[in-house]
Short mmCIF file of C-alpha atoms in Angstrom, two decimals:
data_model
loop_
_atom_site.label_atom_id
_atom_site.label_comp_id
_atom_site.label_asym_id
_atom_site.label_seq_id
_atom_site.Cartn_x
_atom_site.Cartn_y
_atom_site.Cartn_z
CA UNK A 1 -26.17 14.42 -12.52
CA UNK A 2 -22.94 16.78 -11.04
CA UNK A 3 -22.32 14.89 -8.59
CA UNK A 4 -20.07 16.68 -4.92
CA UNK A 5 -17.84 13.37 -4.27
CA UNK A 6 -16.08 13.74 -1.22
CA UNK A 7 -12.81 11.51 -0.37
CA UNK A 8 -12.81 11.64 -4.63
CA UNK A 9 -9.04 11.20 -4.84
CA UNK A 10 -8.88 8.18 -2.25
CA UNK A 11 -9.39 4.37 -3.46
CA UNK A 12 -12.90 3.54 -3.62
CA UNK A 13 -13.68 7.74 -4.64
CA UNK A 14 -11.21 7.66 -7.98
CA UNK A 15 -13.32 4.39 -8.68
CA UNK A 16 -16.31 6.07 -7.98
CA UNK A 17 -15.98 8.96 -10.05
CA UNK A 18 -14.14 7.10 -13.06
CA UNK A 19 -17.63 4.93 -13.03
CA UNK A 20 -19.74 7.80 -12.69
CA UNK A 21 -18.05 9.72 -15.81
CA UNK A 22 -18.56 6.78 -17.87
CA UNK A 23 -22.20 7.10 -17.15
CA UNK A 24 -22.43 10.23 -18.27
CA UNK A 25 -22.54 12.09 -15.06
CA UNK A 26 -20.48 14.85 -14.25
CA UNK A 27 -17.66 15.15 -11.16
CA UNK A 28 -16.57 17.88 -8.48
CA UNK A 29 -13.66 16.24 -6.18
CA UNK A 30 -13.55 17.44 -2.76
CA UNK A 31 -9.99 15.76 -0.83
CA UNK A 32 -7.97 17.42 1.32
CA UNK A 33 -4.88 15.18 -0.06
CA UNK A 34 -4.34 13.96 3.59
CA UNK A 35 -4.73 10.25 2.70
CA UNK A 36 -4.59 10.74 -1.34
CA UNK A 37 -3.17 11.95 -4.34
CA UNK A 38 -3.90 14.28 -6.36
CA UNK A 39 -2.50 11.85 -9.46
CA UNK A 40 -4.99 9.90 -9.04
CA UNK A 41 -7.64 12.54 -9.80
CA UNK A 42 -5.48 13.04 -12.91
CA UNK A 43 -5.46 9.96 -14.26
CA UNK A 44 -9.05 9.65 -13.57
CA UNK A 45 -9.54 12.33 -16.12
CA UNK A 46 -6.81 10.57 -18.46
CA UNK A 47 -8.83 7.11 -18.57
CA UNK A 48 -12.37 9.19 -19.23
CA UNK A 49 -11.41 12.07 -21.28
CA UNK A 50 -13.01 14.43 -19.28
CA UNK A 51 -12.27 17.13 -16.82
CA UNK A 52 -12.69 16.85 -13.32
CA UNK A 53 -12.70 20.21 -11.13
CA UNK A 54 -10.97 19.46 -7.52
CA UNK A 55 -11.87 21.11 -4.01
CA UNK A 56 -8.83 20.77 -1.80
CA UNK A 57 -10.16 21.64 1.91
CA UNK A 58 -10.66 19.09 4.85
CA UNK A 59 -14.77 18.58 5.00
CA UNK A 60 -14.61 18.51 9.05
CA UNK A 61 -12.99 22.12 9.12
CA UNK A 62 -16.67 23.73 8.94
CA UNK A 63 -16.04 27.47 8.11
CA UNK A 64 -13.34 26.59 5.23
CA UNK A 65 -15.67 24.16 3.74
CA UNK A 66 -18.51 26.51 3.59
CA UNK A 67 -16.47 28.98 2.00
CA UNK A 68 -14.83 26.38 -0.50
CA UNK A 69 -18.20 25.10 -1.77
CA UNK A 70 -20.12 28.77 -1.88
CA UNK A 71 -19.90 29.10 -5.28
CA UNK A 72 -20.52 25.20 -6.43
CA UNK A 73 -23.01 23.70 -7.86
CA UNK A 74 -23.86 20.40 -7.24
CA UNK A 75 -27.26 18.15 -8.32
CA UNK A 76 -26.26 14.95 -5.46
CA UNK A 77 -23.45 13.84 -3.24
CA UNK A 78 -21.65 10.96 -2.44
CA UNK A 79 -19.84 11.07 0.66
CA UNK A 80 -16.46 8.60 0.95
CA UNK A 81 -14.25 11.10 2.69
CA UNK A 82 -13.20 10.54 6.37
CA UNK A 83 -10.57 8.33 7.97
CA UNK A 84 -10.68 4.54 7.91
CA UNK A 85 -7.79 2.95 9.95
CA UNK A 86 -9.27 0.79 12.12
CA UNK A 87 -5.94 -0.14 14.32
CA UNK A 88 -5.58 3.90 14.12
CA UNK A 89 -8.80 4.69 15.49
CA UNK A 90 -8.38 2.45 18.56
CA UNK A 91 -4.85 4.61 18.97
CA UNK A 92 -6.40 8.15 18.03
CA UNK A 93 -9.80 7.58 19.12
CA UNK A 94 -10.71 11.65 18.96
CA UNK A 95 -9.22 12.33 15.41
CA UNK A 96 -11.69 9.60 13.88
CA UNK A 97 -14.76 10.93 15.38
CA UNK A 98 -14.12 14.68 15.15
CA UNK A 99 -12.96 14.16 11.51
CA UNK A 100 -15.63 11.82 10.60
CA UNK A 101 -18.61 13.18 12.14
CA UNK A 102 -17.70 16.63 11.21
CA UNK A 103 -17.19 15.89 8.04
CA UNK A 104 -21.05 14.43 7.54
CA UNK A 105 -22.50 17.21 9.57
CA UNK A 106 -21.08 19.80 6.61
CA UNK A 107 -21.76 17.95 4.53
CA UNK A 108 -25.72 17.70 5.47
CA UNK A 109 -25.66 21.59 6.06
CA UNK A 110 -24.56 22.60 2.86
CA UNK A 111 -26.86 20.15 1.42
CA UNK A 112 -30.08 21.44 3.25
CA UNK A 113 -29.11 25.18 2.53
CA UNK A 114 -28.66 24.10 -1.38
CA UNK A 115 -31.87 21.87 -1.24
CA UNK A 116 -29.67 19.25 -2.64
CA UNK A 117 -31.88 15.77 -1.31
CA UNK A 118 -29.82 13.21 -3.40
CA UNK A 119 -27.09 11.40 -0.91
CA UNK A 120 -25.13 8.18 -1.05
CA UNK A 121 -23.33 7.35 2.05
CA UNK A 122 -19.87 5.02 2.07
CA UNK A 123 -20.68 2.82 5.29
CA UNK A 124 -19.38 -0.31 6.09
CA UNK A 125 -19.90 -3.67 7.59
CA UNK A 126 -18.60 -3.21 10.36
CA UNK A 127 -21.63 -1.39 12.24
CA UNK A 128 -23.09 -4.97 12.63
CA UNK A 129 -19.77 -5.69 15.15
CA UNK A 130 -19.96 -9.47 15.74
CA UNK A 131 -22.08 -11.75 13.68
CA UNK A 132 -24.71 -13.00 15.09
CA UNK A 133 -25.36 -14.65 11.93
CA UNK A 134 -23.38 -15.39 8.45
CA UNK A 135 -24.15 -14.30 5.87
CA UNK A 136 -25.03 -11.08 7.36
CA UNK A 137 -28.40 -9.49 5.58
CA UNK A 138 -29.07 -5.77 5.98
CA UNK A 139 -31.53 -6.65 9.30
CA UNK A 140 -28.61 -7.86 11.31
CA UNK A 141 -28.78 -6.09 14.25
CA UNK A 142 -26.03 -2.88 14.46
CA UNK A 143 -24.09 -0.74 16.59
CA UNK A 144 -23.62 -3.95 19.14
CA UNK A 145 -20.47 -5.16 20.14
CA UNK A 146 -18.27 -2.46 18.14
CA UNK A 147 -14.80 -2.98 19.34
CA UNK A 148 -13.31 0.07 17.29
CA UNK A 149 -14.04 4.33 17.32
CA UNK A 150 -13.77 3.41 13.21
CA UNK A 151 -16.75 1.64 13.46
CA UNK A 152 -18.96 3.49 15.91
CA UNK A 153 -17.74 6.58 13.89
CA UNK A 154 -19.58 4.81 11.11
CA UNK A 155 -22.80 3.52 12.79
CA UNK A 156 -23.27 7.14 14.73
CA UNK A 157 -22.83 8.83 10.63
CA UNK A 158 -25.86 6.31 9.78
CA UNK A 159 -27.64 7.73 12.70
CA UNK A 160 -26.88 11.22 12.37
CA UNK A 161 -28.55 11.44 8.50
CA UNK A 162 -31.34 9.18 9.30
CA UNK A 163 -32.44 11.93 12.26
CA UNK A 164 -31.38 14.57 9.72
CA UNK A 165 -33.72 12.95 7.13
CA UNK A 166 -36.61 12.73 10.22
CA UNK A 167 -36.04 16.58 10.21
CA UNK A 168 -35.87 17.40 6.48
CA UNK A 169 -38.33 14.48 4.36
CA UNK A 170 -37.38 15.55 0.97
CA UNK A 171 -33.75 14.48 1.77
CA UNK A 172 -33.17 10.96 -0.01
CA UNK A 173 -30.34 8.73 1.51
CA UNK A 174 -28.63 5.49 0.38
CA UNK A 175 -26.25 4.39 3.06
CA UNK A 176 -23.73 1.41 1.21
CA UNK A 177 -22.17 -0.73 3.88
CA UNK A 178 -18.96 -2.29 1.71
CA UNK A 179 -17.27 -5.35 2.75
CA UNK A 180 -13.74 -6.04 2.03
CA UNK A 181 -13.10 -3.88 -1.39
CA UNK A 182 -10.05 -5.01 -3.23
CA UNK A 183 -8.75 -4.77 -6.71
CA UNK A 184 -7.54 -2.35 -8.98
CA UNK A 185 -8.83 -0.50 -12.76
CA UNK A 186 -7.60 -3.22 -15.12
CA UNK A 187 -5.88 -0.87 -16.61
CA UNK A 188 -3.59 -0.58 -13.71
CA UNK A 189 -3.53 3.52 -13.71
CA UNK A 190 -5.71 3.79 -10.39
CA UNK A 191 -5.11 1.41 -7.82
CA UNK A 192 -5.77 1.70 -3.21
CA UNK A 193 -2.26 3.84 -2.26
CA UNK A 194 -2.09 3.17 1.49
CA UNK A 195 0.07 5.18 3.46
CA UNK A 196 3.01 3.50 5.60
CA UNK A 197 2.16 -0.02 6.33
CA UNK A 198 -1.53 -1.64 4.70
CA UNK A 199 -4.27 -2.12 7.55
CA UNK A 200 -5.69 -4.55 4.77
CA UNK A 201 -4.49 -7.92 3.20
CA UNK A 202 -4.52 -7.42 -0.47
CA UNK A 203 -2.20 -3.95 -0.89
CA UNK A 204 -0.10 -6.05 1.99
CA UNK A 205 0.12 -9.17 0.28
CA UNK A 206 1.01 -7.23 -3.20
CA UNK A 207 3.87 -5.35 -1.63
CA UNK A 208 5.03 -8.45 -0.61
CA UNK A 209 4.71 -9.43 -4.28
CA UNK A 210 6.26 -6.58 -5.53
CA UNK A 211 8.85 -6.87 -2.87
CA UNK A 212 8.52 -3.67 -0.89
CA UNK A 213 7.68 -5.90 1.96
CA UNK A 214 9.04 -9.14 2.65
CA UNK A 215 6.69 -11.49 4.71
CA UNK A 216 3.09 -11.56 5.51
CA UNK A 217 1.66 -11.86 9.05
CA UNK A 218 -1.28 -14.23 8.69
CA UNK A 219 -3.22 -13.82 12.10
CA UNK A 220 -4.39 -16.82 13.29
CA UNK A 221 -5.24 -20.19 11.69
CA UNK A 222 -7.44 -21.88 14.76
CA UNK A 223 -10.41 -20.01 13.64
CA UNK A 224 -13.63 -22.63 12.78
CA UNK A 225 -13.09 -22.17 9.37
CA UNK A 226 -12.06 -24.85 6.29
CA UNK A 227 -7.93 -23.85 6.65
CA UNK A 228 -8.57 -22.01 10.18
CA UNK A 229 -7.60 -18.43 8.96
CA UNK A 230 -10.02 -15.94 9.22
CA UNK A 231 -13.03 -15.56 5.99
CA UNK A 232 -14.01 -12.27 4.64
CA UNK A 233 -16.16 -11.22 1.79
CA UNK A 234 -13.86 -9.47 -0.93
CA UNK A 235 -15.73 -7.25 -3.34
CA UNK A 236 -14.19 -5.88 -6.66
CA UNK A 237 -13.62 -1.98 -6.55
CA UNK A 238 -15.36 -1.52 -9.57
CA UNK A 239 -18.31 -3.57 -8.57
CA UNK A 240 -18.19 -1.33 -5.27
CA UNK A 241 -17.81 1.69 -7.48
CA UNK A 242 -20.86 0.34 -9.85
CA UNK A 243 -22.88 -0.13 -6.90
CA UNK A 244 -22.71 3.89 -5.59
CA UNK A 245 -23.64 5.01 -9.17
CA UNK A 246 -27.05 2.16 -9.09
CA UNK A 247 -27.88 3.28 -5.84
CA UNK A 248 -27.25 7.52 -6.58
CA UNK A 249 -29.79 6.70 -9.80
CA UNK A 250 -32.42 5.05 -7.53
CA UNK A 251 -32.64 7.22 -4.52
CA UNK A 252 -36.03 8.44 -3.21
CA UNK A 253 -36.66 10.45 -0.20
CA UNK A 254 -35.59 8.19 2.75
CA UNK A 255 -33.06 6.32 4.02
CA UNK A 256 -32.61 3.01 2.79
CA UNK A 257 -29.08 0.80 4.06
CA UNK A 258 -28.02 -1.86 1.08
CA UNK A 259 -24.89 -4.54 1.58
CA UNK A 260 -22.09 -4.28 -1.09
CA UNK A 261 -20.79 -7.67 -0.90
CA UNK A 262 -20.06 -9.94 -3.43
CA UNK A 263 -21.41 -12.90 -0.95
CA UNK A 264 -18.75 -15.42 -0.91
CA UNK A 265 -16.42 -15.77 1.69
CA UNK A 266 -12.80 -15.99 0.50
CA UNK A 267 -9.89 -17.29 3.53
CA UNK A 268 -6.68 -15.51 3.94
CA UNK A 269 -5.19 -18.39 2.32
CA UNK A 270 -7.69 -18.14 -0.36
CA UNK A 271 -6.19 -14.97 -1.36
CA UNK A 272 -2.45 -15.62 -0.97
CA UNK A 273 -3.03 -18.40 -3.49
CA UNK A 274 -5.14 -16.14 -5.63
CA UNK A 275 -2.21 -13.68 -5.46
CA UNK A 276 0.29 -16.17 -6.07
CA UNK A 277 -1.60 -17.56 -9.26
CA UNK A 278 -2.16 -14.18 -10.77
CA UNK A 279 1.11 -12.21 -9.85
CA UNK A 280 3.42 -16.01 -10.48
CA UNK A 281 5.22 -14.36 -7.55
CA UNK A 282 5.38 -16.21 -4.31
CA UNK A 283 4.08 -14.89 -0.83
CA UNK A 284 6.07 -15.93 2.19
CA UNK A 285 4.26 -15.46 5.40
CA UNK A 286 4.40 -16.36 8.87
CA UNK A 287 1.17 -17.32 11.37
CA UNK A 288 1.09 -14.71 14.52
CA UNK A 289 -1.47 -14.45 16.96
CA UNK A 290 -4.67 -13.38 16.01
CA UNK A 291 -5.63 -9.95 16.81
CA UNK A 292 -8.32 -8.98 19.52
CA UNK A 293 -11.38 -8.19 17.58
CA UNK A 294 -11.04 -10.19 14.79
CA UNK A 295 -13.85 -13.19 14.42
CA UNK A 296 -13.71 -16.09 12.17
CA UNK A 297 -16.16 -15.34 9.39
CA UNK A 298 -17.49 -12.39 7.95
CA UNK A 299 -19.94 -12.39 4.40
CA UNK A 300 -22.53 -10.45 3.08
CA UNK A 301 -26.15 -11.49 2.00
CA UNK A 302 -26.65 -8.85 -0.61
CA UNK A 303 -29.62 -9.96 -1.61
CA UNK A 304 -31.29 -6.43 -0.92
CA UNK A 305 -29.19 -5.12 -3.73
CA UNK A 306 -29.41 -7.48 -6.15
CA UNK A 307 -33.26 -7.05 -7.10
CA UNK A 308 -33.52 -3.41 -5.46
CA UNK A 309 -30.44 -1.48 -7.03
CA UNK A 310 -30.61 -3.95 -9.96
CA UNK A 311 -26.46 -4.42 -9.09
CA UNK A 312 -24.56 -7.67 -8.43
CA UNK A 313 -20.55 -8.46 -8.68
CA UNK A 314 -19.29 -9.54 -11.93
CA UNK A 315 -15.98 -9.81 -11.28
CA UNK A 316 -13.89 -12.38 -9.17
CA UNK A 317 -11.16 -13.02 -6.20
CA UNK A 318 -9.02 -14.28 -9.47
CA UNK A 319 -9.92 -10.79 -11.10
CA UNK A 320 -9.00 -8.61 -8.50
CA UNK A 321 -5.65 -10.48 -7.60
CA UNK A 322 -4.58 -10.00 -11.42
CA UNK A 323 -6.18 -5.97 -11.71
CA UNK A 324 -4.09 -5.60 -8.11
CA UNK A 325 -1.04 -6.99 -9.58
CA UNK A 326 -1.68 -4.65 -12.52
CA UNK A 327 -1.48 -1.72 -10.43
CA UNK A 328 1.19 -2.80 -7.87
CA UNK A 329 3.50 -4.33 -10.69
CA UNK A 330 3.43 -0.81 -12.49
CA UNK A 331 3.44 1.23 -9.39
CA UNK A 332 5.65 -0.04 -6.72
CA UNK A 333 5.23 3.14 -4.73
CA UNK A 334 2.34 3.69 -5.58
CA UNK A 335 1.00 7.26 -6.76
CA UNK A 336 5.18 8.40 -5.70
CA UNK A 337 6.56 6.09 -8.34
#
């Protein structure tokens, strides 16, 4: 298939592009490079030995996006484009809703006009809100107790896609609910390159290890977890990318959701310890008050994806730390190095 990969120069997108190419698909990357780098695409080409066409446009800008896509042929779309920082979404709600919703609306319009009926959407476990039970399966309630515009935008996008499919029965859409992506390609050539202060744990730890930042802040150590710090389900980005390809190759008409997670929880201090082992460097940290809205434990039940997509994680937290360190130590300033 020839796949339009929106946000294809980003962290998830670049790894997904590489796995798509490894599976024999063609990839066209669409990205506005507001939070990504052309160097990521160049390195995907280097690793794959394949040319990757790039369309530089903001998908949320309907008029310009339609013009940019006018002559682009594709058979399916994987939609990773959008803004993703929880804290930033609280400070800039209108920007998050405009970008994250308008980009999906534009893509759906283009797809229907072209008769392209296969869509994989990058959603998030944030749609589940404060967990009513752990591990969370796809039957867990969604859209209840959401605490930030980022999470609401993912929930709203899922509803938009369901409504679009009801009006266009030929559409087949898969909603992939990510848990906590970590790691990098084992080559160390592509990885996570956040702008400014990282919002996620693993890249912050990596920047402490490489000397870009002095200390890690651990937000709370009195949660009802084994060591008192928050527990999350960390999934290696290469496993996540393979989940996209598994979903793409099994799309049927209708809308279906899948959790992409490992099914195993790790605490903040577990991740610190694993990264110290992988890097051989100490990770100094301070315990600070917990952040509003954070919950004690979020872990996926991935059984549905295991069964229906014949997909499961094969890489460990230790693998993710090793690969992140390979990326960060070789690229201390990310793609700008």
